[in-house]
Amino acid sequence: MFGAIYGDIIGSYYENHCTNNYGFLFAKDSSFTDDSVMIAAVCSTILNDPSEIGILGIRARSRQFASRYRQFYSQYPDAGFGKMFSEWAKDPYAKNNRSYANGAAMRVMPIVYAYSEWNQMMRQVEASCLPTHNSREAKTAAYAVAAAIRMALDGKNKAEIRKYIQDKYYGLSQPLEQIRATHVFDSRASYSVPPAITAFLESHDYESAIRNAVSLGGDADTQACIAGGIAEAYYHEIPNHIKEFCDKKLSMTTIKTVVKQFEEKYG
Ligand SMILES: [Mg+2]
């Protein structure tokens, strides 16, 4: 999980200072953003109630996710949440949002670790999407990221992961270099999530996945969060200098406490 959170932290500065430089520096002003807060909220939901659900349980489960999203939002309202999400989070009676952005895909990682059985995992992913990202586009991105992480954890290689995602969710034929040439900041799920997956597929270790994602020059924190989450599951190794840089930004946060607790149970 920290692989995703570190990606969020490293990418945070470049969300506002877009770069195409693969060798970019880790910026002093980096901090965790809404991506990390929501990953912690998902961890908290699962720790609080790890029960499996049937198809008929998806709605009830989505209300549990919703209440944790709101709880964590209220702790970190200034972490970079979008306007639509903030308005939803502040209104306890708000209906499910139909956002088509990448916010559902960036927070699914804990579900994959907690539920290894494929159908159960996807049911939980759907429940996690419903409150705020109840659109086909956002859900597809969340399913694709969950699938990639599950396959990485199960020891599948990159060709297998690529083929599965291509057959089921997205064409991934465009190489990163080509994508980078025209890529811009756009949080739309179908625009930003496939390049984040490609950033992982073209990586050779954890750090290169993060660098690939940030240097797309797009929604850097979320794309690095997604690429980092997959890379962590695939490489099982994060360099110490990245851990040290990012852990400082997390000290004394509920995010760290909750995610650590989650990793002790499911990591
Ligand atoms: Mg963010």
PDB file of C-alpha atoms and ligand atoms in Angstrom:
ATOM      1  CA  MET A   1       0.000   0.000   0.000  1.00  0.00           C
ATOM      2  CA  PHE A   2       2.837   2.350   0.773  1.00  0.00           C
ATOM      3  CA  GLY A   3       4.019   1.919  -2.805  1.00  0.00           C
ATOM      4  CA  ALA A   4       0.865   3.731  -3.934  1.00  0.00           C
ATOM      5  CA  ILE A   5       1.088   6.354  -1.194  1.00  0.00           C
ATOM      6  CA  TYR A   6       4.740   7.103  -1.979  1.00  0.00           C
ATOM      7  CA  GLY A   7       3.773   7.564  -5.623  1.00  0.00           C
ATOM      8  CA  ASP A   8       1.129  10.050  -4.547  1.00  0.00           C
ATOM      9  CA  ILE A   9       3.650  11.959  -2.428  1.00  0.00           C
ATOM     10  CA  ILE A  10       6.378  12.068  -5.088  1.00  0.00           C
ATOM     11  CA  GLY A  11       3.887  13.033  -7.786  1.00  0.00           C
ATOM     12  CA  SER A  12       2.145  15.692  -5.690  1.00  0.00           C
ATOM     13  CA  TYR A  13       4.495  18.535  -6.558  1.00  0.00           C
ATOM     14  CA  TYR A  14       4.375  17.689 -10.265  1.00  0.00           C
ATOM     15  CA  GLU A  15       0.591  17.722 -10.375  1.00  0.00           C
ATOM     16  CA  ASN A  16       0.970  21.510 -10.378  1.00  0.00           C
ATOM     17  CA  HIS A  17       4.411  21.684 -11.980  1.00  0.00           C
ATOM     18  CA  CYS A  18       3.988  19.242 -14.856  1.00  0.00           C
ATOM     19  CA  THR A  19       7.214  17.767 -16.153  1.00  0.00           C
ATOM     20  CA  ASN A  20       8.367  15.529 -18.971  1.00  0.00           C
ATOM     21  CA  ASN A  21      11.743  15.071 -17.319  1.00  0.00           C
ATOM     22  CA  TYR A  22      12.297  11.443 -16.315  1.00  0.00           C
ATOM     23  CA  GLY A  23      15.160  12.512 -14.048  1.00  0.00           C
ATOM     24  CA  PHE A  24      13.038  15.026 -12.080  1.00  0.00           C
ATOM     25  CA  LEU A  25      14.078  15.754  -8.483  1.00  0.00           C
ATOM     26  CA  PHE A  26      12.006  14.766  -5.484  1.00  0.00           C
ATOM     27  CA  ALA A  27      10.600  18.118  -4.447  1.00  0.00           C
ATOM     28  CA  LYS A  28      10.869  19.440  -0.915  1.00  0.00           C
ATOM     29  CA  ASP A  29       7.273  20.662  -1.104  1.00  0.00           C
ATOM     30  CA  SER A  30       5.859  17.191  -1.765  1.00  0.00           C
ATOM     31  CA  SER A  31       3.054  15.967   0.463  1.00  0.00           C
ATOM     32  CA  PHE A  32       0.433  13.265   0.543  1.00  0.00           C
ATOM     33  CA  THR A  33      -2.842  14.188  -1.147  1.00  0.00           C
ATOM     34  CA  ASP A  34      -6.424  12.939  -1.401  1.00  0.00           C
ATOM     35  CA  ASP A  35      -5.184   9.715  -3.009  1.00  0.00           C
ATOM     36  CA  SER A  36      -3.405   8.646   0.183  1.00  0.00           C
ATOM     37  CA  VAL A  37      -6.262   9.822   2.396  1.00  0.00           C
ATOM     38  CA  MET A  38      -8.718   7.675   0.442  1.00  0.00           C
ATOM     39  CA  ILE A  39      -6.435   4.626   0.468  1.00  0.00           C
ATOM     40  CA  ALA A  40      -6.369   4.959   4.253  1.00  0.00           C
ATOM     41  CA  ALA A  41     -10.166   5.244   4.256  1.00  0.00           C
ATOM     42  CA  VAL A  42     -10.447   1.987   2.303  1.00  0.00           C
ATOM     43  CA  CYS A  43      -8.005   0.285   4.702  1.00  0.00           C
ATOM     44  CA  SER A  44     -10.086   1.537   7.607  1.00  0.00           C
ATOM     45  CA  THR A  45     -13.332   0.239   6.093  1.00  0.00           C
ATOM     46  CA  ILE A  46     -11.855  -3.226   5.687  1.00  0.00           C
ATOM     47  CA  LEU A  47     -10.223  -3.297   9.118  1.00  0.00           C
ATOM     48  CA  ASN A  48     -13.503  -2.287  10.684  1.00  0.00           C
ATOM     49  CA  ASP A  49     -15.486  -4.960   8.840  1.00  0.00           C
ATOM     50  CA  PRO A  50     -13.555  -7.522   6.806  1.00  0.00           C
ATOM     51  CA  SER A  51     -16.652  -9.580   5.952  1.00  0.00           C
ATOM     52  CA  GLU A  52     -17.073 -10.945   2.477  1.00  0.00           C
ATOM     53  CA  ILE A  53     -20.195  -9.906   0.610  1.00  0.00           C
ATOM     54  CA  GLY A  54     -22.576 -11.436  -1.890  1.00  0.00           C
ATOM     55  CA  ILE A  55     -24.006  -9.583  -4.861  1.00  0.00           C
ATOM     56  CA  LEU A  56     -26.925  -8.474  -2.725  1.00  0.00           C
ATOM     57  CA  GLY A  57     -24.533  -7.023  -0.162  1.00  0.00           C
ATOM     58  CA  ILE A  58     -22.886  -4.519  -2.489  1.00  0.00           C
ATOM     59  CA  ARG A  59     -25.203  -1.598  -1.608  1.00  0.00           C
ATOM     60  CA  ALA A  60     -24.820  -2.040   2.143  1.00  0.00           C
ATOM     61  CA  ARG A  61     -21.069  -2.352   1.777  1.00  0.00           C
ATOM     62  CA  SER A  62     -20.945   0.809  -0.338  1.00  0.00           C
ATOM     63  CA  ARG A  63     -22.536   2.718   2.561  1.00  0.00           C
ATOM     64  CA  GLN A  64     -19.725   1.535   4.832  1.00  0.00           C
ATOM     65  CA  PHE A  65     -17.168   2.807   2.334  1.00  0.00           C
ATOM     66  CA  ALA A  66     -19.077   6.091   2.062  1.00  0.00           C
ATOM     67  CA  SER A  67     -19.036   6.737   5.766  1.00  0.00           C
ATOM     68  CA  ARG A  68     -15.262   6.136   5.964  1.00  0.00           C
ATOM     69  CA  TYR A  69     -14.647   8.348   2.919  1.00  0.00           C
ATOM     70  CA  ARG A  70     -16.513  11.130   4.713  1.00  0.00           C
ATOM     71  CA  GLN A  71     -14.739  10.502   7.995  1.00  0.00           C
ATOM     72  CA  PHE A  72     -11.289  10.667   6.400  1.00  0.00           C
ATOM     73  CA  TYR A  73     -12.234  13.642   4.254  1.00  0.00           C
ATOM     74  CA  SER A  74     -13.264  15.527   7.380  1.00  0.00           C
ATOM     75  CA  GLN A  75      -9.827  14.880   8.852  1.00  0.00           C
ATOM     76  CA  TYR A  76      -7.957  16.067   5.757  1.00  0.00           C
ATOM     77  CA  PRO A  77     -10.318  18.381   3.839  1.00  0.00           C
ATOM     78  CA  ASP A  78      -7.423  20.328   2.336  1.00  0.00           C
ATOM     79  CA  ALA A  79      -5.563  17.351   0.898  1.00  0.00           C
ATOM     80  CA  GLY A  80      -6.483  18.236  -2.683  1.00  0.00           C
ATOM     81  CA  PHE A  81      -9.953  16.776  -3.063  1.00  0.00           C
ATOM     82  CA  GLY A  82     -11.916  17.778  -6.127  1.00  0.00           C
ATOM     83  CA  LYS A  83     -14.890  20.093  -5.788  1.00  0.00           C
ATOM     84  CA  MET A  84     -17.409  17.401  -6.664  1.00  0.00           C
ATOM     85  CA  PHE A  85     -16.016  15.002  -4.077  1.00  0.00           C
ATOM     86  CA  SER A  86     -15.857  17.689  -1.377  1.00  0.00           C
ATOM     87  CA  GLU A  87     -19.460  18.665  -1.893  1.00  0.00           C
ATOM     88  CA  TRP A  88     -20.514  15.045  -1.716  1.00  0.00           C
ATOM     89  CA  ALA A  89     -18.418  14.418   1.411  1.00  0.00           C
ATOM     90  CA  LYS A  90     -19.804  17.415   3.259  1.00  0.00           C
ATOM     91  CA  ASP A  91     -23.412  16.394   2.688  1.00  0.00           C
ATOM     92  CA  PRO A  92     -24.361  13.232   4.590  1.00  0.00           C
ATOM     93  CA  TYR A  93     -27.560  12.946   2.531  1.00  0.00           C
ATOM     94  CA  ALA A  94     -25.884  13.346  -0.843  1.00  0.00           C
ATOM     95  CA  LYS A  95     -26.787  10.764  -3.454  1.00  0.00           C
ATOM     96  CA  ASN A  96     -24.140   8.636  -5.113  1.00  0.00           C
ATOM     97  CA  ASN A  97     -21.978  10.689  -7.445  1.00  0.00           C
ATOM     98  CA  ARG A  98     -21.382   9.635 -11.019  1.00  0.00           C
ATOM     99  CA  SER A  99     -17.851  10.985 -11.383  1.00  0.00           C
ATOM    100  CA  TYR A 100     -15.935   9.599 -14.344  1.00  0.00           C
ATOM    101  CA  ALA A 101     -12.543  10.607 -12.940  1.00  0.00           C
ATOM    102  CA  ASN A 102      -9.693   8.436 -11.711  1.00  0.00           C
ATOM    103  CA  GLY A 103     -10.533   8.719  -7.991  1.00  0.00           C
ATOM    104  CA  ALA A 104     -11.988   5.233  -7.711  1.00  0.00           C
ATOM    105  CA  ALA A 105      -8.985   3.604  -9.394  1.00  0.00           C
ATOM    106  CA  MET A 106      -6.467   5.318  -7.114  1.00  0.00           C
ATOM    107  CA  ARG A 107      -7.899   3.872  -3.900  1.00  0.00           C
ATOM    108  CA  VAL A 108      -8.633   0.197  -4.725  1.00  0.00           C
ATOM    109  CA  MET A 109      -5.251  -1.246  -3.673  1.00  0.00           C
ATOM    110  CA  PRO A 110      -6.216  -2.341  -0.137  1.00  0.00           C
ATOM    111  CA  ILE A 111      -9.178  -4.313  -1.484  1.00  0.00           C
ATOM    112  CA  VAL A 112      -6.862  -6.410  -3.623  1.00  0.00           C
ATOM    113  CA  TYR A 113      -4.695  -7.328  -0.628  1.00  0.00           C
ATOM    114  CA  ALA A 114      -7.635  -8.155   1.617  1.00  0.00           C
ATOM    115  CA  TYR A 115      -9.687 -10.221  -0.862  1.00  0.00           C
ATOM    116  CA  SER A 116      -7.650 -12.583  -2.979  1.00  0.00           C
ATOM    117  CA  GLU A 117     -10.625 -14.395  -4.512  1.00  0.00           C
ATOM    118  CA  TRP A 118     -11.323 -12.677  -7.832  1.00  0.00           C
ATOM    119  CA  ASN A 119     -15.136 -12.362  -7.715  1.00  0.00           C
ATOM    120  CA  GLN A 120     -15.119 -11.211  -4.112  1.00  0.00           C
ATOM    121  CA  MET A 121     -12.429  -8.664  -4.922  1.00  0.00           C
ATOM    122  CA  MET A 122     -14.410  -7.244  -7.837  1.00  0.00           C
ATOM    123  CA  ARG A 123     -17.599  -7.087  -5.770  1.00  0.00           C
ATOM    124  CA  GLN A 124     -15.768  -5.110  -3.094  1.00  0.00           C
ATOM    125  CA  VAL A 125     -14.273  -2.865  -5.778  1.00  0.00           C
ATOM    126  CA  GLU A 126     -17.753  -2.158  -7.106  1.00  0.00           C
ATOM    127  CA  ALA A 127     -18.984  -1.311  -3.608  1.00  0.00           C
ATOM    128  CA  SER A 128     -16.024   1.050  -3.151  1.00  0.00           C
ATOM    129  CA  CYS A 129     -16.883   2.854  -6.397  1.00  0.00           C
ATOM    130  CA  LEU A 130     -20.616   3.334  -5.877  1.00  0.00           C
ATOM    131  CA  PRO A 131     -20.772   6.295  -3.476  1.00  0.00           C
ATOM    132  CA  THR A 132     -18.645   8.654  -5.542  1.00  0.00           C
ATOM    133  CA  HIS A 133     -17.786   7.063  -8.893  1.00  0.00           C
ATOM    134  CA  ASN A 134     -20.950   5.340  -9.996  1.00  0.00           C
ATOM    135  CA  SER A 135     -20.133   5.482 -13.701  1.00  0.00           C
ATOM    136  CA  ARG A 136     -19.018   2.793 -16.088  1.00  0.00           C
ATOM    137  CA  GLU A 137     -15.881   4.727 -16.966  1.00  0.00           C
ATOM    138  CA  ALA A 138     -14.658   5.146 -13.377  1.00  0.00           C
ATOM    139  CA  LYS A 139     -15.546   1.564 -12.453  1.00  0.00           C
ATOM    140  CA  THR A 140     -13.737   0.144 -15.481  1.00  0.00           C
ATOM    141  CA  ALA A 141     -10.570   1.935 -14.379  1.00  0.00           C
ATOM    142  CA  ALA A 142     -10.939   0.631 -10.832  1.00  0.00           C
ATOM    143  CA  TYR A 143     -11.460  -2.942 -12.086  1.00  0.00           C
ATOM    144  CA  ALA A 144      -8.443  -2.674 -14.384  1.00  0.00           C
ATOM    145  CA  VAL A 145      -6.130  -1.448 -11.633  1.00  0.00           C
ATOM    146  CA  ALA A 146      -7.389  -4.113  -9.215  1.00  0.00           C
ATOM    147  CA  ALA A 147      -6.860  -6.803 -11.870  1.00  0.00           C
ATOM    148  CA  ALA A 148      -3.310  -5.631 -12.580  1.00  0.00           C
ATOM    149  CA  ILE A 149      -2.389  -5.647  -8.887  1.00  0.00           C
ATOM    150  CA  ARG A 150      -3.995  -9.053  -8.278  1.00  0.00           C
ATOM    151  CA  MET A 151      -2.117 -10.549 -11.221  1.00  0.00           C
ATOM    152  CA  ALA A 152       1.158  -8.990 -10.047  1.00  0.00           C
ATOM    153  CA  LEU A 153       0.656 -10.444  -6.577  1.00  0.00           C
ATOM    154  CA  ASP A 154      -0.116 -13.820  -8.121  1.00  0.00           C
ATOM    155  CA  GLY A 155       3.233 -13.770  -9.928  1.00  0.00           C
ATOM    156  CA  LYS A 156       1.957 -13.147 -13.470  1.00  0.00           C
ATOM    157  CA  ASN A 157       4.457 -11.483 -15.773  1.00  0.00           C
ATOM    158  CA  LYS A 158       4.034  -8.180 -17.585  1.00  0.00           C
ATOM    159  CA  ALA A 159       3.016  -9.773 -20.886  1.00  0.00           C
ATOM    160  CA  GLU A 160       0.220 -11.650 -19.118  1.00  0.00           C
ATOM    161  CA  ILE A 161      -0.934  -8.545 -17.274  1.00  0.00           C
ATOM    162  CA  ARG A 162      -0.844  -6.473 -20.459  1.00  0.00           C
ATOM    163  CA  LYS A 163      -2.801  -9.068 -22.400  1.00  0.00           C
ATOM    164  CA  TYR A 164      -5.482  -9.378 -19.742  1.00  0.00           C
ATOM    165  CA  ILE A 165      -5.974  -5.614 -19.457  1.00  0.00           C
ATOM    166  CA  GLN A 166      -6.046  -5.259 -23.242  1.00  0.00           C
ATOM    167  CA  ASP A 167      -8.532  -8.090 -23.740  1.00  0.00           C
ATOM    168  CA  LYS A 168     -10.815  -6.919 -20.995  1.00  0.00           C
ATOM    169  CA  TYR A 169     -10.454  -3.171 -20.423  1.00  0.00           C
ATOM    170  CA  TYR A 170      -8.128  -0.950 -22.435  1.00  0.00           C
ATOM    171  CA  GLY A 171      -5.957  -0.907 -25.504  1.00  0.00           C
ATOM    172  CA  LEU A 172      -2.398  -0.364 -24.313  1.00  0.00           C
ATOM    173  CA  SER A 173      -0.585  -0.426 -27.618  1.00  0.00           C
ATOM    174  CA  GLN A 174       0.755   3.124 -27.481  1.00  0.00           C
ATOM    175  CA  PRO A 175       4.265   3.276 -25.981  1.00  0.00           C
ATOM    176  CA  LEU A 176       4.940   5.725 -23.186  1.00  0.00           C
ATOM    177  CA  GLU A 177       7.169   7.896 -25.311  1.00  0.00           C
ATOM    178  CA  GLN A 178       4.343   8.470 -27.763  1.00  0.00           C
ATOM    179  CA  ILE A 179       1.793   9.105 -25.033  1.00  0.00           C
ATOM    180  CA  ARG A 180       4.115  11.597 -23.343  1.00  0.00           C
ATOM    181  CA  ALA A 181       4.417  13.688 -26.500  1.00  0.00           C
ATOM    182  CA  THR A 182       0.813  14.858 -26.284  1.00  0.00           C
ATOM    183  CA  HIS A 183      -0.274  14.014 -22.742  1.00  0.00           C
ATOM    184  CA  VAL A 184      -1.873  16.735 -20.600  1.00  0.00           C
ATOM    185  CA  PHE A 185      -3.412  17.035 -17.156  1.00  0.00           C
ATOM    186  CA  ASP A 186      -6.815  15.389 -17.281  1.00  0.00           C
ATOM    187  CA  SER A 187      -8.217  13.297 -14.443  1.00  0.00           C
ATOM    188  CA  ARG A 188     -10.741  11.519 -16.613  1.00  0.00           C
ATOM    189  CA  ALA A 189     -10.401   7.802 -15.854  1.00  0.00           C
ATOM    190  CA  SER A 190     -10.224   6.541 -19.431  1.00  0.00           C
ATOM    191  CA  TYR A 191      -7.620   9.175 -20.278  1.00  0.00           C
ATOM    192  CA  SER A 192      -5.335   9.000 -17.242  1.00  0.00           C
ATOM    193  CA  VAL A 193      -5.487   5.397 -16.019  1.00  0.00           C
ATOM    194  CA  PRO A 194      -4.289   3.480 -19.121  1.00  0.00           C
ATOM    195  CA  PRO A 195      -1.057   5.567 -19.303  1.00  0.00           C
ATOM    196  CA  ALA A 196      -0.513   4.945 -15.575  1.00  0.00           C
ATOM    197  CA  ILE A 197      -0.722   1.199 -16.262  1.00  0.00           C
ATOM    198  CA  THR A 198       1.651   1.596 -19.207  1.00  0.00           C
ATOM    199  CA  ALA A 199       4.046   3.500 -16.904  1.00  0.00           C
ATOM    200  CA  PHE A 200       4.241   0.333 -14.840  1.00  0.00           C
ATOM    201  CA  LEU A 201       4.455  -2.014 -17.844  1.00  0.00           C
ATOM    202  CA  GLU A 202       7.437  -0.108 -19.221  1.00  0.00           C
ATOM    203  CA  SER A 203       9.237   0.034 -15.862  1.00  0.00           C
ATOM    204  CA  HIS A 204      12.146  -2.088 -14.703  1.00  0.00           C
ATOM    205  CA  ASP A 205      11.807  -1.449 -10.975  1.00  0.00           C
ATOM    206  CA  TYR A 206       9.651   0.487  -8.509  1.00  0.00           C
ATOM    207  CA  GLU A 207      11.393   3.821  -8.970  1.00  0.00           C
ATOM    208  CA  SER A 208      11.270   3.705 -12.766  1.00  0.00           C
ATOM    209  CA  ALA A 209       7.507   3.091 -12.617  1.00  0.00           C
ATOM    210  CA  ILE A 210       7.092   6.262 -10.543  1.00  0.00           C
ATOM    211  CA  ARG A 211       9.398   8.241 -12.818  1.00  0.00           C
ATOM    212  CA  ASN A 212       7.571   6.988 -15.904  1.00  0.00           C
ATOM    213  CA  ALA A 213       4.238   8.079 -14.453  1.00  0.00           C
ATOM    214  CA  VAL A 214       5.267  11.509 -13.176  1.00  0.00           C
ATOM    215  CA  SER A 215       7.135  12.397 -16.362  1.00  0.00           C
ATOM    216  CA  LEU A 216       3.984  11.900 -18.414  1.00  0.00           C
ATOM    217  CA  GLY A 217       3.285  15.484 -17.403  1.00  0.00           C
ATOM    218  CA  GLY A 218      -0.336  14.745 -16.486  1.00  0.00           C
ATOM    219  CA  ASP A 219      -2.233  14.009 -13.256  1.00  0.00           C
ATOM    220  CA  ALA A 220       1.099  13.132 -11.692  1.00  0.00           C
ATOM    221  CA  ASP A 221       0.142  12.232  -8.129  1.00  0.00           C
ATOM    222  CA  THR A 222      -2.696   9.928  -9.097  1.00  0.00           C
ATOM    223  CA  GLN A 223      -0.870   8.366 -12.024  1.00  0.00           C
ATOM    224  CA  ALA A 224       2.210   7.727  -9.851  1.00  0.00           C
ATOM    225  CA  CYS A 225      -0.051   6.399  -7.116  1.00  0.00           C
ATOM    226  CA  ILE A 226      -1.547   3.846  -9.521  1.00  0.00           C
ATOM    227  CA  ALA A 227       1.753   2.929 -11.198  1.00  0.00           C
ATOM    228  CA  GLY A 228       3.397   2.727  -7.767  1.00  0.00           C
ATOM    229  CA  GLY A 229       0.653   0.500  -6.396  1.00  0.00           C
ATOM    230  CA  ILE A 230       1.069  -1.982  -9.232  1.00  0.00           C
ATOM    231  CA  ALA A 231       4.870  -1.768  -9.132  1.00  0.00           C
ATOM    232  CA  GLU A 232       4.964  -2.483  -5.410  1.00  0.00           C
ATOM    233  CA  ALA A 233       2.880  -5.614  -5.936  1.00  0.00           C
ATOM    234  CA  TYR A 234       5.080  -6.694  -8.837  1.00  0.00           C
ATOM    235  CA  TYR A 235       8.621  -5.902  -7.625  1.00  0.00           C
ATOM    236  CA  HIS A 236       8.045  -6.359  -3.861  1.00  0.00           C
ATOM    237  CA  GLU A 237      10.776  -3.839  -3.254  1.00  0.00           C
ATOM    238  CA  ILE A 238      10.920  -0.080  -2.733  1.00  0.00           C
ATOM    239  CA  PRO A 239      14.310   1.649  -2.510  1.00  0.00           C
ATOM    240  CA  ASN A 240      15.269   2.982   0.920  1.00  0.00           C
ATOM    241  CA  HIS A 241      15.852   6.534  -0.270  1.00  0.00           C
ATOM    242  CA  ILE A 242      12.232   6.702  -1.430  1.00  0.00           C
ATOM    243  CA  LYS A 243      10.951   5.250   1.832  1.00  0.00           C
ATOM    244  CA  GLU A 244      12.989   7.745   3.830  1.00  0.00           C
ATOM    245  CA  PHE A 245      11.905  10.729   1.738  1.00  0.00           C
ATOM    246  CA  CYS A 246       8.220   9.827   1.918  1.00  0.00           C
ATOM    247  CA  ASP A 247       7.990   8.502   5.472  1.00  0.00           C
ATOM    248  CA  LYS A 248       8.958  11.944   6.749  1.00  0.00           C
ATOM    249  CA  LYS A 249       5.893  13.370   5.026  1.00  0.00           C
ATOM    250  CA  LEU A 250       3.668  10.854   6.774  1.00  0.00           C
ATOM    251  CA  SER A 251       4.943  11.070  10.313  1.00  0.00           C
ATOM    252  CA  MET A 252       2.235  11.483  12.970  1.00  0.00           C
ATOM    253  CA  THR A 253      -0.614  11.013  10.486  1.00  0.00           C
ATOM    254  CA  THR A 254      -3.665   8.806  10.854  1.00  0.00           C
ATOM    255  CA  ILE A 255      -2.882   7.673   7.321  1.00  0.00           C
ATOM    256  CA  LYS A 256       0.345   6.053   8.434  1.00  0.00           C
ATOM    257  CA  THR A 257      -1.210   4.458  11.524  1.00  0.00           C
ATOM    258  CA  VAL A 258      -4.141   2.959   9.652  1.00  0.00           C
ATOM    259  CA  VAL A 259      -2.182   1.765   6.623  1.00  0.00           C
ATOM    260  CA  LYS A 260       0.498   0.216   8.850  1.00  0.00           C
ATOM    261  CA  GLN A 261      -2.156  -1.604  10.823  1.00  0.00           C
ATOM    262  CA  PHE A 262      -3.671  -2.803   7.558  1.00  0.00           C
ATOM    263  CA  GLU A 263      -0.324  -4.022   6.226  1.00  0.00           C
ATOM    264  CA  GLU A 264       0.360  -5.911   9.432  1.00  0.00           C
ATOM    265  CA  LYS A 265      -2.841  -7.815   8.861  1.00  0.00           C
ATOM    266  CA  TYR A 266      -2.844  -8.230   5.080  1.00  0.00           C
ATOM    267  CA  GLY A 267       0.595  -7.215   3.785  1.00  0.00           C
TER     268      GLY A 267
HETATM  269 MG    MG B   1      -4.335  13.916  -5.525  1.00  0.00          MG
END
